[in-house]
Each structure stands twice: as structure tokens, then as C-alpha cells.
Amino acid sequence: MRRPIIAGNWKMFKTIAETRQFFDALIPALQDVEHCDIVVAPPFTALAAAAEEAEGTRVSISAQDVYWEPQGAFTGEIAVRMLVDAGCAFTIIGHSERRQYFGETDQTVEKKTRAALKGGLDAIVCVGESLEERDGGSAAPVVRRQVQNGLGAFSEAELSHVAIAYEPVWAIGTGRTATPEIAESMHAEIRKTVAEIYGNSAAVAIRILYGGSVKPDNIKSLMDCENIDGALVGGASLEAASFASIIKYR
Ligand code: PEP
């Protein structure tokens, strides 16, 4: 009953010209795809071009980050209304690379998510434990805390515009995918946490994506899991053919 989402996070890759080339290759490959929502998250400079290329197609455009203030003296930041103006329907928030390298916290995730939802963007909110946390046995409490602190204080209507991406840090860009069993068990834990905060119907409805070295050859086994509703794909989303084959996992 939950509609799957396959989202590509391009990180700091692709110019405007490369973005246009990507869409020229991707769109014809998606002719018969109806089973899932498709999202592409280019860097800020390529958002408007991507939105132009995706117009009238099944692909929605996402930013990779956003700031919570509506405007002002915040050099280097970008506001929700600017992203909407550029053609975005989504933004990623709390990616582990933002948490690791740029000081993102559960509190800033909460503020960004609130601003995004208020301004009309859907949010893909990332959570996930580090290798040390997994090896130390605290993966589930860490992820529960990220969900509780980052997403614990919204209305059910607001939450319906949020998808959660479970991205174990040790699996991102490493080629080491979580096994379907590990991913499924954390997705179930996340859904349970959402149920504790918002009740059963919100928990059943929320889409939880897996991210971490998703590739054409492992997407199907992940998508076969009951609580995995899609994927957030980094490296393998940069090439139209591999992203299209992930989208066509069925
Ligand atoms: C990501 O950037 O969100 C990601 C999961 O990257 P990769 O697929 O390359 O591991």
C-alpha cells in the first residue's frame, strides 16, 4: 500500500550540461515505469536545469539540503522558497555527510524539516548509525534518538510529507551494503518508533527508504523486504543506465 520511492542523491557531482545529458538519457528509459515515485537530487547549481528537463515527466526534483530561515544574512545558505522557485518538490535533510562534515545535528534536522514542510517541500530525512555505534551495539538506540529528536514534534498531516531514509554510515559510498536482514530489522525499528510517537496509522503510512551502496544487483532483495519502501541511491544514481535499472527493480 505504500508507494515506493527511488531517489538519486548526486552529492557534489555534475554541471548543468552534464545534468541535461543525464536527463536526455534517463527520461526515454522510464517510458513504462509506473510502480514508483522517482526523485533526483542534483547540486544547487543544476536544480533549475533539472527541473526544466523533468517537467512533464514522472521525475521530481529534490535539493540535497536547505536552511531554516526564510531569507537574510546567511552567506552560503539557501532558503525553502528559493528551492521551490528553482522547481524542487523535495529536499533531503540530515544526510550523514552533512552530520559528519558540516555540523548537522538532530536539532538542525528538526528546524530544517519544519521549514521545508511549512514552505511546501516534502522532506527525505536521513538517519543512520556509524560503524563504531553498530559494532558497539548501539545502532538501534542511535537511530531511535535521531527519529525522536529530528521528527518527534510534527503533526500527522506534516509527517505525511516526510520520508525517512535509513542510511547506515558504514554502507555509504563503501560498496558495503547492509544485508536485507539488517536493513529490514532497522526499518521495522524505525516504524515502531514512529508508531510510539504518532500512532499506528502514521507508522503504517510513512515511507522508509534504505540507502548505502544500493546497486542494480542488490535493489531487488532490499525492495522485497516488508518495511523497505524505496532507496536513496548515491554513486549508482550518477549514471542514467544504472539509475534506470535500479528504478526498474521489479
Ligand atoms: C547516499 O549518498 O545517500 C548514498 C547512499 O550513497 P551510496 O549509494 O553511494 O552509498
PDB file of C-alpha atoms and ligand atoms in Angstrom:
ATOM      1  CA  MET A   1       0.000   0.000   0.000  1.00  0.00           C
ATOM      2  CA  ARG A   2       2.970   2.371   0.388  1.00  0.00           C
ATOM      3  CA  ARG A   3       4.102   3.716  -2.959  1.00  0.00           C
ATOM      4  CA  PRO A   4       7.825   3.078  -3.374  1.00  0.00           C
ATOM      5  CA  ILE A   5      10.259   5.957  -3.963  1.00  0.00           C
ATOM      6  CA  ILE A   6      13.596   5.631  -5.719  1.00  0.00           C
ATOM      7  CA  ALA A   7      15.682   8.754  -5.141  1.00  0.00           C
ATOM      8  CA  GLY A   8      19.108   9.628  -6.509  1.00  0.00           C
ATOM      9  CA  ASN A   9      21.479  11.820  -4.493  1.00  0.00           C
ATOM     10  CA  TRP A  10      24.131  13.256  -6.780  1.00  0.00           C
ATOM     11  CA  LYS A  11      26.152  14.839  -3.960  1.00  0.00           C
ATOM     12  CA  MET A  12      28.801  17.224  -5.397  1.00  0.00           C
ATOM     13  CA  PHE A  13      28.713  15.852  -8.925  1.00  0.00           C
ATOM     14  CA  LYS A  14      27.543  17.199 -12.320  1.00  0.00           C
ATOM     15  CA  THR A  15      27.487  20.543 -14.050  1.00  0.00           C
ATOM     16  CA  ILE A  16      24.403  21.964 -15.772  1.00  0.00           C
ATOM     17  CA  ALA A  17      25.440  20.459 -19.124  1.00  0.00           C
ATOM     18  CA  GLU A  18      26.052  17.054 -17.512  1.00  0.00           C
ATOM     19  CA  THR A  19      22.655  17.291 -15.836  1.00  0.00           C
ATOM     20  CA  ARG A  20      20.942  17.865 -19.168  1.00  0.00           C
ATOM     21  CA  GLN A  21      22.811  14.904 -20.709  1.00  0.00           C
ATOM     22  CA  PHE A  22      21.722  12.689 -17.821  1.00  0.00           C
ATOM     23  CA  PHE A  23      18.038  13.551 -18.298  1.00  0.00           C
ATOM     24  CA  ASP A  24      18.301  13.084 -22.065  1.00  0.00           C
ATOM     25  CA  ALA A  25      19.362   9.502 -21.334  1.00  0.00           C
ATOM     26  CA  LEU A  26      17.116   8.804 -18.334  1.00  0.00           C
ATOM     27  CA  ILE A  27      13.705  10.006 -19.477  1.00  0.00           C
ATOM     28  CA  PRO A  28      13.371   7.708 -22.542  1.00  0.00           C
ATOM     29  CA  ALA A  29      14.380   4.761 -20.325  1.00  0.00           C
ATOM     30  CA  LEU A  30      11.435   5.418 -17.992  1.00  0.00           C
ATOM     31  CA  GLN A  31       8.644   5.214 -20.575  1.00  0.00           C
ATOM     32  CA  ASP A  32       6.758   2.331 -18.935  1.00  0.00           C
ATOM     33  CA  VAL A  33       7.638   2.954 -15.298  1.00  0.00           C
ATOM     34  CA  GLU A  34       4.582   3.495 -13.128  1.00  0.00           C
ATOM     35  CA  HIS A  35       5.239   1.498  -9.978  1.00  0.00           C
ATOM     36  CA  CYS A  36       7.226   4.095  -8.018  1.00  0.00           C
ATOM     37  CA  ASP A  37       7.934   7.763  -7.416  1.00  0.00           C
ATOM     38  CA  ILE A  38      11.260   8.914  -8.840  1.00  0.00           C
ATOM     39  CA  VAL A  39      13.315  11.725  -7.326  1.00  0.00           C
ATOM     40  CA  VAL A  40      16.645  13.193  -8.433  1.00  0.00           C
ATOM     41  CA  ALA A  41      18.708  15.462  -6.162  1.00  0.00           C
ATOM     42  CA  PRO A  42      21.314  17.426  -8.134  1.00  0.00           C
ATOM     43  CA  PRO A  43      23.588  20.087  -6.632  1.00  0.00           C
ATOM     44  CA  PHE A  44      22.045  23.553  -6.167  1.00  0.00           C
ATOM     45  CA  THR A  45      23.509  24.995  -9.383  1.00  0.00           C
ATOM     46  CA  ALA A  46      21.810  22.349 -11.535  1.00  0.00           C
ATOM     47  CA  LEU A  47      18.384  22.325  -9.858  1.00  0.00           C
ATOM     48  CA  ALA A  48      16.641  24.693 -12.257  1.00  0.00           C
ATOM     49  CA  ALA A  49      18.017  22.895 -15.321  1.00  0.00           C
ATOM     50  CA  ALA A  50      16.999  19.532 -13.852  1.00  0.00           C
ATOM     51  CA  ALA A  51      13.500  20.831 -13.128  1.00  0.00           C
ATOM     52  CA  GLU A  52      13.218  22.069 -16.698  1.00  0.00           C
ATOM     53  CA  GLU A  53      14.346  18.683 -18.055  1.00  0.00           C
ATOM     54  CA  ALA A  54      11.967  16.804 -15.742  1.00  0.00           C
ATOM     55  CA  GLU A  55       8.906  18.911 -16.478  1.00  0.00           C
ATOM     56  CA  GLY A  56       6.005  16.765 -17.664  1.00  0.00           C
ATOM     57  CA  THR A  57       7.825  13.538 -16.707  1.00  0.00           C
ATOM     58  CA  ARG A  58       7.460  11.272 -13.668  1.00  0.00           C
ATOM     59  CA  VAL A  59      10.657  12.602 -12.113  1.00  0.00           C
ATOM     60  CA  SER A  60      10.558  15.058  -9.179  1.00  0.00           C
ATOM     61  CA  ILE A  61      13.500  17.236  -8.255  1.00  0.00           C
ATOM     62  CA  SER A  62      14.994  17.452  -4.789  1.00  0.00           C
ATOM     63  CA  ALA A  63      17.610  19.638  -3.140  1.00  0.00           C
ATOM     64  CA  GLN A  64      20.285  17.977  -1.005  1.00  0.00           C
ATOM     65  CA  ASP A  65      19.949  20.408   1.894  1.00  0.00           C
ATOM     66  CA  VAL A  66      18.155  23.599   2.923  1.00  0.00           C
ATOM     67  CA  TYR A  67      18.413  26.280   5.601  1.00  0.00           C
ATOM     68  CA  TRP A  68      15.562  27.014   8.016  1.00  0.00           C
ATOM     69  CA  GLU A  69      15.418  30.815   7.818  1.00  0.00           C
ATOM     70  CA  PRO A  70      13.221  32.287   5.049  1.00  0.00           C
ATOM     71  CA  GLN A  71      15.893  34.789   3.953  1.00  0.00           C
ATOM     72  CA  GLY A  72      18.582  37.002   5.431  1.00  0.00           C
ATOM     73  CA  ALA A  73      22.279  37.438   6.084  1.00  0.00           C
ATOM     74  CA  PHE A  74      23.249  33.752   5.967  1.00  0.00           C
ATOM     75  CA  THR A  75      26.074  33.604   3.450  1.00  0.00           C
ATOM     76  CA  GLY A  76      26.215  30.355   1.538  1.00  0.00           C
ATOM     77  CA  GLU A  77      22.828  29.081   2.675  1.00  0.00           C
ATOM     78  CA  ILE A  78      19.667  28.505   0.645  1.00  0.00           C
ATOM     79  CA  ALA A  79      16.027  29.029   1.620  1.00  0.00           C
ATOM     80  CA  VAL A  80      12.995  26.830   1.016  1.00  0.00           C
ATOM     81  CA  ARG A  81      11.318  29.392  -1.232  1.00  0.00           C
ATOM     82  CA  MET A  82      14.428  29.548  -3.429  1.00  0.00           C
ATOM     83  CA  LEU A  83      14.293  25.785  -3.881  1.00  0.00           C
ATOM     84  CA  VAL A  84      10.597  25.881  -4.698  1.00  0.00           C
ATOM     85  CA  ASP A  85      11.332  28.702  -7.145  1.00  0.00           C
ATOM     86  CA  ALA A  86      14.004  26.524  -8.804  1.00  0.00           C
ATOM     87  CA  GLY A  87      11.451  23.729  -9.279  1.00  0.00           C
ATOM     88  CA  CYS A  88      12.085  21.466  -6.294  1.00  0.00           C
ATOM     89  CA  ALA A  89       9.348  19.348  -4.744  1.00  0.00           C
ATOM     90  CA  PHE A  90      11.608  17.673  -2.163  1.00  0.00           C
ATOM     91  CA  THR A  91      14.684  18.277  -0.100  1.00  0.00           C
ATOM     92  CA  ILE A  92      16.995  15.796   1.570  1.00  0.00           C
ATOM     93  CA  ILE A  93      17.728  16.743   5.197  1.00  0.00           C
ATOM     94  CA  GLY A  94      20.268  15.355   7.667  1.00  0.00           C
ATOM     95  CA  HIS A  95      22.365  13.316   5.252  1.00  0.00           C
ATOM     96  CA  SER A  96      25.172  11.634   7.178  1.00  0.00           C
ATOM     97  CA  GLU A  97      27.762  13.601   5.180  1.00  0.00           C
ATOM     98  CA  ARG A  98      26.110  16.798   6.486  1.00  0.00           C
ATOM     99  CA  ARG A  99      26.103  15.342  10.005  1.00  0.00           C
ATOM    100  CA  GLN A 100      29.753  14.187   9.772  1.00  0.00           C
ATOM    101  CA  TYR A 101      31.414  17.108   7.978  1.00  0.00           C
ATOM    102  CA  PHE A 102      29.129  20.124   8.393  1.00  0.00           C
ATOM    103  CA  GLY A 103      27.860  20.031  11.959  1.00  0.00           C
ATOM    104  CA  GLU A 104      24.305  18.857  11.271  1.00  0.00           C
ATOM    105  CA  THR A 105      22.546  17.733  14.459  1.00  0.00           C
ATOM    106  CA  ASP A 106      19.152  16.279  15.318  1.00  0.00           C
ATOM    107  CA  GLN A 107      18.139  19.822  16.314  1.00  0.00           C
ATOM    108  CA  THR A 108      19.097  21.386  12.968  1.00  0.00           C
ATOM    109  CA  VAL A 109      17.388  18.485  11.201  1.00  0.00           C
ATOM    110  CA  GLU A 110      14.212  19.320  13.105  1.00  0.00           C
ATOM    111  CA  LYS A 111      14.417  23.019  12.222  1.00  0.00           C
ATOM    112  CA  LYS A 112      15.128  22.351   8.563  1.00  0.00           C
ATOM    113  CA  THR A 113      12.316  19.806   8.311  1.00  0.00           C
ATOM    114  CA  ARG A 114       9.856  22.237   9.898  1.00  0.00           C
ATOM    115  CA  ALA A 115      10.864  24.986   7.459  1.00  0.00           C
ATOM    116  CA  ALA A 116      10.700  22.656   4.447  1.00  0.00           C
ATOM    117  CA  LEU A 117       7.221  21.390   5.284  1.00  0.00           C
ATOM    118  CA  LYS A 118       5.939  24.887   6.033  1.00  0.00           C
ATOM    119  CA  GLY A 119       7.250  26.119   2.687  1.00  0.00           C
ATOM    120  CA  GLY A 120       5.712  23.308   0.653  1.00  0.00           C
ATOM    121  CA  LEU A 121       8.620  20.897   0.180  1.00  0.00           C
ATOM    122  CA  ASP A 122       8.455  17.216   1.055  1.00  0.00           C
ATOM    123  CA  ALA A 123      11.414  16.081   3.160  1.00  0.00           C
ATOM    124  CA  ILE A 124      13.593  12.978   2.901  1.00  0.00           C
ATOM    125  CA  VAL A 125      15.107  12.877   6.380  1.00  0.00           C
ATOM    126  CA  CYS A 126      18.207  10.710   6.781  1.00  0.00           C
ATOM    127  CA  VAL A 127      19.166   8.731   9.860  1.00  0.00           C
ATOM    128  CA  GLY A 128      21.772   6.053  10.434  1.00  0.00           C
ATOM    129  CA  GLU A 129      24.455   4.803  12.781  1.00  0.00           C
ATOM    130  CA  SER A 130      28.245   4.865  12.375  1.00  0.00           C
ATOM    131  CA  LEU A 131      30.389   1.729  12.264  1.00  0.00           C
ATOM    132  CA  GLU A 132      31.540   2.305  15.855  1.00  0.00           C
ATOM    133  CA  GLU A 133      27.931   2.611  17.002  1.00  0.00           C
ATOM    134  CA  ARG A 134      26.961  -0.601  15.206  1.00  0.00           C
ATOM    135  CA  ASP A 135      29.994  -2.503  16.486  1.00  0.00           C
ATOM    136  CA  GLY A 136      29.334  -1.133  19.982  1.00  0.00           C
ATOM    137  CA  GLY A 137      25.758  -2.425  19.915  1.00  0.00           C
ATOM    138  CA  SER A 138      24.079   0.996  19.954  1.00  0.00           C
ATOM    139  CA  ALA A 139      22.789   1.153  16.366  1.00  0.00           C
ATOM    140  CA  ALA A 140      19.098   0.905  17.285  1.00  0.00           C
ATOM    141  CA  PRO A 141      19.184   3.450  20.162  1.00  0.00           C
ATOM    142  CA  VAL A 142      21.129   5.915  17.995  1.00  0.00           C
ATOM    143  CA  VAL A 143      18.652   5.683  15.134  1.00  0.00           C
ATOM    144  CA  ARG A 144      15.688   5.837  17.522  1.00  0.00           C
ATOM    145  CA  ARG A 145      17.143   9.009  19.033  1.00  0.00           C
ATOM    146  CA  GLN A 146      17.618  10.563  15.587  1.00  0.00           C
ATOM    147  CA  VAL A 147      13.987   9.841  14.717  1.00  0.00           C
ATOM    148  CA  GLN A 148      12.640  11.022  18.074  1.00  0.00           C
ATOM    149  CA  ASN A 149      14.676  14.248  18.156  1.00  0.00           C
ATOM    150  CA  GLY A 150      14.556  15.100  14.478  1.00  0.00           C
ATOM    151  CA  LEU A 151      10.998  14.076  13.700  1.00  0.00           C
ATOM    152  CA  GLY A 152       9.248  13.815  17.027  1.00  0.00           C
ATOM    153  CA  ALA A 153       7.234  17.032  17.131  1.00  0.00           C
ATOM    154  CA  PHE A 154       5.200  17.333  13.948  1.00  0.00           C
ATOM    155  CA  SER A 155       1.519  16.882  13.229  1.00  0.00           C
ATOM    156  CA  GLU A 156       0.387  13.702  11.486  1.00  0.00           C
ATOM    157  CA  ALA A 157      -0.524  15.840   8.446  1.00  0.00           C
ATOM    158  CA  GLU A 158       3.011  17.251   8.354  1.00  0.00           C
ATOM    159  CA  LEU A 159       4.511  13.794   8.760  1.00  0.00           C
ATOM    160  CA  SER A 160       2.661  12.635   5.659  1.00  0.00           C
ATOM    161  CA  HIS A 161       5.108  14.851   3.698  1.00  0.00           C
ATOM    162  CA  VAL A 162       8.158  13.159   5.229  1.00  0.00           C
ATOM    163  CA  ALA A 163      10.007  10.047   4.119  1.00  0.00           C
ATOM    164  CA  ILE A 164      12.754   8.637   6.304  1.00  0.00           C
ATOM    165  CA  ALA A 165      15.962   7.330   4.738  1.00  0.00           C
ATOM    166  CA  TYR A 166      17.845   4.776   6.830  1.00  0.00           C
ATOM    167  CA  GLU A 167      21.454   5.100   5.748  1.00  0.00           C
ATOM    168  CA  PRO A 168      23.995   3.264   7.895  1.00  0.00           C
ATOM    169  CA  VAL A 169      27.112   5.423   7.625  1.00  0.00           C
ATOM    170  CA  TRP A 170      29.323   2.351   7.164  1.00  0.00           C
ATOM    171  CA  ALA A 171      27.407   1.460   3.998  1.00  0.00           C
ATOM    172  CA  ILE A 172      27.513   4.845   2.260  1.00  0.00           C
ATOM    173  CA  GLY A 173      29.943   5.014  -0.644  1.00  0.00           C
ATOM    174  CA  THR A 174      31.812   1.990   0.708  1.00  0.00           C
ATOM    175  CA  GLY A 175      30.392  -0.719  -1.522  1.00  0.00           C
ATOM    176  CA  ARG A 176      29.348  -2.485   1.688  1.00  0.00           C
ATOM    177  CA  THR A 177      25.545  -2.732   1.549  1.00  0.00           C
ATOM    178  CA  ALA A 178      23.591  -3.661   4.659  1.00  0.00           C
ATOM    179  CA  THR A 179      22.156  -7.127   4.217  1.00  0.00           C
ATOM    180  CA  PRO A 180      18.408  -7.125   3.622  1.00  0.00           C
ATOM    181  CA  GLU A 181      18.057  -8.638   7.131  1.00  0.00           C
ATOM    182  CA  ILE A 182      19.997  -5.818   8.816  1.00  0.00           C
ATOM    183  CA  ALA A 183      18.167  -3.155   6.808  1.00  0.00           C
ATOM    184  CA  GLU A 184      14.740  -4.720   7.392  1.00  0.00           C
ATOM    185  CA  SER A 185      15.309  -5.008  11.102  1.00  0.00           C
ATOM    186  CA  MET A 186      16.262  -1.316  11.416  1.00  0.00           C
ATOM    187  CA  HIS A 187      13.365  -0.257   9.179  1.00  0.00           C
ATOM    188  CA  ALA A 188      10.996  -2.158  11.464  1.00  0.00           C
ATOM    189  CA  GLU A 189      12.584  -0.409  14.463  1.00  0.00           C
ATOM    190  CA  ILE A 190      12.095   2.998  12.807  1.00  0.00           C
ATOM    191  CA  ARG A 191       8.460   2.212  12.026  1.00  0.00           C
ATOM    192  CA  LYS A 192       7.960   1.117  15.634  1.00  0.00           C
ATOM    193  CA  THR A 193       9.489   4.408  16.829  1.00  0.00           C
ATOM    194  CA  VAL A 194       7.145   6.393  14.566  1.00  0.00           C
ATOM    195  CA  ALA A 195       4.210   4.348  15.935  1.00  0.00           C
ATOM    196  CA  GLU A 196       5.203   5.192  19.511  1.00  0.00           C
ATOM    197  CA  ILE A 197       5.210   8.910  18.697  1.00  0.00           C
ATOM    198  CA  TYR A 198       2.384   9.263  16.168  1.00  0.00           C
ATOM    199  CA  GLY A 199       0.322   6.084  16.413  1.00  0.00           C
ATOM    200  CA  ASN A 200      -0.213   3.174  14.126  1.00  0.00           C
ATOM    201  CA  SER A 201      -1.770   4.768  11.076  1.00  0.00           C
ATOM    202  CA  ALA A 202       1.076   7.287  10.674  1.00  0.00           C
ATOM    203  CA  ALA A 203       3.612   4.486  11.126  1.00  0.00           C
ATOM    204  CA  VAL A 204       1.940   2.282   8.539  1.00  0.00           C
ATOM    205  CA  ALA A 205       1.794   5.177   6.074  1.00  0.00           C
ATOM    206  CA  ILE A 206       5.308   6.597   6.353  1.00  0.00           C
ATOM    207  CA  ARG A 207       7.767   5.600   3.658  1.00  0.00           C
ATOM    208  CA  ILE A 208      11.183   4.404   4.833  1.00  0.00           C
ATOM    209  CA  LEU A 209      13.935   4.238   2.237  1.00  0.00           C
ATOM    210  CA  TYR A 210      17.192   2.333   2.512  1.00  0.00           C
ATOM    211  CA  GLY A 211      20.452   3.991   1.444  1.00  0.00           C
ATOM    212  CA  GLY A 212      24.015   2.674   1.354  1.00  0.00           C
ATOM    213  CA  SER A 213      25.684   1.215  -1.737  1.00  0.00           C
ATOM    214  CA  VAL A 214      22.404   0.378  -3.479  1.00  0.00           C
ATOM    215  CA  LYS A 215      23.170  -1.004  -6.940  1.00  0.00           C
ATOM    216  CA  PRO A 216      21.205  -2.635  -9.779  1.00  0.00           C
ATOM    217  CA  ASP A 217      22.178  -6.073  -8.469  1.00  0.00           C
ATOM    218  CA  ASN A 218      21.074  -5.626  -4.837  1.00  0.00           C
ATOM    219  CA  ILE A 219      17.985  -3.418  -5.112  1.00  0.00           C
ATOM    220  CA  LYS A 220      15.518  -6.269  -5.611  1.00  0.00           C
ATOM    221  CA  SER A 221      16.472  -8.165  -2.462  1.00  0.00           C
ATOM    222  CA  LEU A 222      16.149  -4.949  -0.465  1.00  0.00           C
ATOM    223  CA  MET A 223      12.812  -3.989  -2.012  1.00  0.00           C
ATOM    224  CA  ASP A 224      11.449  -7.468  -1.253  1.00  0.00           C
ATOM    225  CA  CYS A 225      11.589  -6.621   2.477  1.00  0.00           C
ATOM    226  CA  GLU A 226       8.298  -5.713   4.112  1.00  0.00           C
ATOM    227  CA  ASN A 227       9.428  -2.434   5.669  1.00  0.00           C
ATOM    228  CA  ILE A 228      11.676  -1.148   2.872  1.00  0.00           C
ATOM    229  CA  ASP A 229       9.724   1.284   0.729  1.00  0.00           C
ATOM    230  CA  GLY A 230      12.414   2.567  -1.581  1.00  0.00           C
ATOM    231  CA  ALA A 231      16.018   3.578  -1.881  1.00  0.00           C
ATOM    232  CA  LEU A 232      18.193   6.644  -1.625  1.00  0.00           C
ATOM    233  CA  VAL A 233      20.972   5.986  -4.115  1.00  0.00           C
ATOM    234  CA  GLY A 234      24.275   7.867  -4.275  1.00  0.00           C
ATOM    235  CA  GLY A 235      27.011   6.605  -6.609  1.00  0.00           C
ATOM    236  CA  ALA A 236      24.770   4.378  -8.723  1.00  0.00           C
ATOM    237  CA  SER A 237      22.396   7.278  -9.468  1.00  0.00           C
ATOM    238  CA  LEU A 238      25.057   9.239 -11.365  1.00  0.00           C
ATOM    239  CA  GLU A 239      24.779   7.185 -14.489  1.00  0.00           C
ATOM    240  CA  ALA A 240      21.370   7.162 -16.213  1.00  0.00           C
ATOM    241  CA  ALA A 241      21.543   3.479 -17.196  1.00  0.00           C
ATOM    242  CA  SER A 242      22.326   2.203 -13.700  1.00  0.00           C
ATOM    243  CA  PHE A 243      19.780   4.538 -12.064  1.00  0.00           C
ATOM    244  CA  ALA A 244      17.128   3.413 -14.583  1.00  0.00           C
ATOM    245  CA  SER A 245      17.884  -0.209 -13.849  1.00  0.00           C
ATOM    246  CA  ILE A 246      17.509   0.424 -10.092  1.00  0.00           C
ATOM    247  CA  ILE A 247      14.184   2.156 -10.755  1.00  0.00           C
ATOM    248  CA  LYS A 248      13.080  -0.901 -12.766  1.00  0.00           C
ATOM    249  CA  TYR A 249      13.941  -3.327  -9.957  1.00  0.00           C
ATOM    250  CA  ARG A 250      10.753  -5.364 -10.397  1.00  0.00           C
TER     251      ARG A 250
HETATM  252  C1  PEP B   1      23.884   8.471  -0.359  1.00  0.00           C
HETATM  253  O1  PEP B   1      24.603   9.364  -0.755  1.00  0.00           O
HETATM  254  O2  PEP B   1      22.823   8.778   0.210  1.00  0.00           O
HETATM  255  C2  PEP B   1      24.287   7.083  -0.580  1.00  0.00           C
HETATM  256  C3  PEP B   1      23.555   6.133  -0.085  1.00  0.00           C
HETATM  257  O3  PEP B   1      25.434   6.856  -1.319  1.00  0.00           O
HETATM  258  P1  PEP B   1      25.919   5.458  -1.978  1.00  0.00           P
HETATM  259  O4  PEP B   1      24.702   4.867  -2.673  1.00  0.00           O
HETATM  260  O5  PEP B   1      26.975   5.849  -2.950  1.00  0.00           O
HETATM  261  O6  PEP B   1      26.389   4.587  -0.880  1.00  0.00           O
END
